[in-house]
mmCIF file of C-alpha atoms in Angstrom:
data_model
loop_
_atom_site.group_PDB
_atom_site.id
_atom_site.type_symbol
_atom_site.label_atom_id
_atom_site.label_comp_id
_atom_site.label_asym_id
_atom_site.label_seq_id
_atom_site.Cartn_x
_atom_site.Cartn_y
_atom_site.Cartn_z
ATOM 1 C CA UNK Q 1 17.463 104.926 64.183
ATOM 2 C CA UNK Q 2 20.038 103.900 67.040
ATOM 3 C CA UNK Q 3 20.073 106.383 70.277
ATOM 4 C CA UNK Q 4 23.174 106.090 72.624
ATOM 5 C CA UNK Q 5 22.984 106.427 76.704
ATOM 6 C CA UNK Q 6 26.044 107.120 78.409
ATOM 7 C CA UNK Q 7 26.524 105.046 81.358
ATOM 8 C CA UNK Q 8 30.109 104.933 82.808
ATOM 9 C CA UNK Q 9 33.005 107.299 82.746
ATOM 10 C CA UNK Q 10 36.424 106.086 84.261
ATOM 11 C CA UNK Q 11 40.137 107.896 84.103
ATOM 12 C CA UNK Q 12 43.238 106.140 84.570
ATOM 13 C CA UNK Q 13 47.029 107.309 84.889
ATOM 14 C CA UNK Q 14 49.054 105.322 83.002
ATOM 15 C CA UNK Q 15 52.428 105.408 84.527
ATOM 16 C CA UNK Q 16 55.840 105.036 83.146
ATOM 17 C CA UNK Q 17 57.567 102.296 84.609
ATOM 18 C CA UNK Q 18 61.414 101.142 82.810
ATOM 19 C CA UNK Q 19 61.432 100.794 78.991
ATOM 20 C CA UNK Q 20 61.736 97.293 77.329
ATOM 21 C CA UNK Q 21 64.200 95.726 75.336
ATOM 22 C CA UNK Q 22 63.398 97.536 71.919
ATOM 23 C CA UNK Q 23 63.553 101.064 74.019
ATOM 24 C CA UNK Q 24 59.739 101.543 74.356
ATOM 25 C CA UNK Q 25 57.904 102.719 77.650
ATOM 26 C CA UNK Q 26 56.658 100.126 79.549
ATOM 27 C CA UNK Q 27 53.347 101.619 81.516
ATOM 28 C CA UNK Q 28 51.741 100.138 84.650
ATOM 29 C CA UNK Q 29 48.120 102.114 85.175
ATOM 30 C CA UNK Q 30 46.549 103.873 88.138
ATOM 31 C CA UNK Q 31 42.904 103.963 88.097
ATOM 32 C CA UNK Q 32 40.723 107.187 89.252
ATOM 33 C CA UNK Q 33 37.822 105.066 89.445
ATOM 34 C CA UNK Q 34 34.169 105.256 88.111
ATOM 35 C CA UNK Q 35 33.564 109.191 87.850
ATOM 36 C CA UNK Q 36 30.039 110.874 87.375
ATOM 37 C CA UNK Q 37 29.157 110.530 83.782
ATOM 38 C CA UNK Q 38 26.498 113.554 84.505
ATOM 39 C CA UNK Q 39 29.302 115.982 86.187
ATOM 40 C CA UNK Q 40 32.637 115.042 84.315
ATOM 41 C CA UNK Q 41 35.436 117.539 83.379
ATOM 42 C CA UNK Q 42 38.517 116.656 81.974
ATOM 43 C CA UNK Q 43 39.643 119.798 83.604
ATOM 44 C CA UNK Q 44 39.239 118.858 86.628
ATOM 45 C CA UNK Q 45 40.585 115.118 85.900
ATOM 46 C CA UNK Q 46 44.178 117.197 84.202
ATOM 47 C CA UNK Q 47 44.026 118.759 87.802
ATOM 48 C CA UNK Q 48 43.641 115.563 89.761
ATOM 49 C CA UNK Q 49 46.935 114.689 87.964
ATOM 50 C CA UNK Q 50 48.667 117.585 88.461
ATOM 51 C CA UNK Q 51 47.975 117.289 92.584
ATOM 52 C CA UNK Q 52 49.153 113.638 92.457
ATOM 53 C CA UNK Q 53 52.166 113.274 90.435
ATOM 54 C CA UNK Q 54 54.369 114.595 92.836
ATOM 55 C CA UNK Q 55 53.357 112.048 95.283
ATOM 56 C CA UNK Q 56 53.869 109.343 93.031
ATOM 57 C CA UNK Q 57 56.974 107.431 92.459
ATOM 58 C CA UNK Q 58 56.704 106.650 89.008
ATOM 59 C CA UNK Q 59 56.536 109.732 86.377
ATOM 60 C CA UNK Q 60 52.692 109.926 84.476
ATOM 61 C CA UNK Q 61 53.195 109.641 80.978
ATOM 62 C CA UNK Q 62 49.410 110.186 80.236
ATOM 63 C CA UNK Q 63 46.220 110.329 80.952
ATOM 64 C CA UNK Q 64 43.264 108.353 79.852
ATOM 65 C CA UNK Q 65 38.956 108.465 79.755
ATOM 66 C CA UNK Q 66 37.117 105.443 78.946
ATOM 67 C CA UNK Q 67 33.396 105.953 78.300
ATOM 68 C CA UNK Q 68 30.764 103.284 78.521
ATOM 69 C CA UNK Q 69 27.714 103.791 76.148
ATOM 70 C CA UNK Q 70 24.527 101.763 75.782
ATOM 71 C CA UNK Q 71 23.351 101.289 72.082
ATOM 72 C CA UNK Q 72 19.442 101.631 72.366
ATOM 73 C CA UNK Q 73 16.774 101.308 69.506
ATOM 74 C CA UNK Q 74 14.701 103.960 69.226
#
């Protein structure tokens, strides 16, 4: 049987920036960085956002969590 270790956990603001030909968002991203895989809340990550979209010049048309898991044998 597998066992799975959790070893990264990154958040990124993908902002909108124009819309292409066929009328679809095109996004440009804005990373948060590496985050504490032991201490995360998405919470808190929604409330990152919420402090930095005014100061951004591009509107955030979502936010995203990438997690990074190791695959061990057990």
């Amino acid at each position: 049987m597998a066992n799975t270790a959790l070893k990264k956990v990154s958040v990124r603001l993908k902002l909108e920036n124009g819309i292409d030909d066929a009328g679809n968002y095109k996004y440009v991203n804005l990373s948060l960085g590496s985050l504490s895989k032991d201490n995360f809340d998405a919470d808190k990550a929604l409330a990152v956002k919420a402090v930095l979209a005014p100061c951004l010049s591009k509107t955030v048309g979502s936010v995203e969590m990438t997690q990074v898991s190791e695959i061990i044998a057990a």
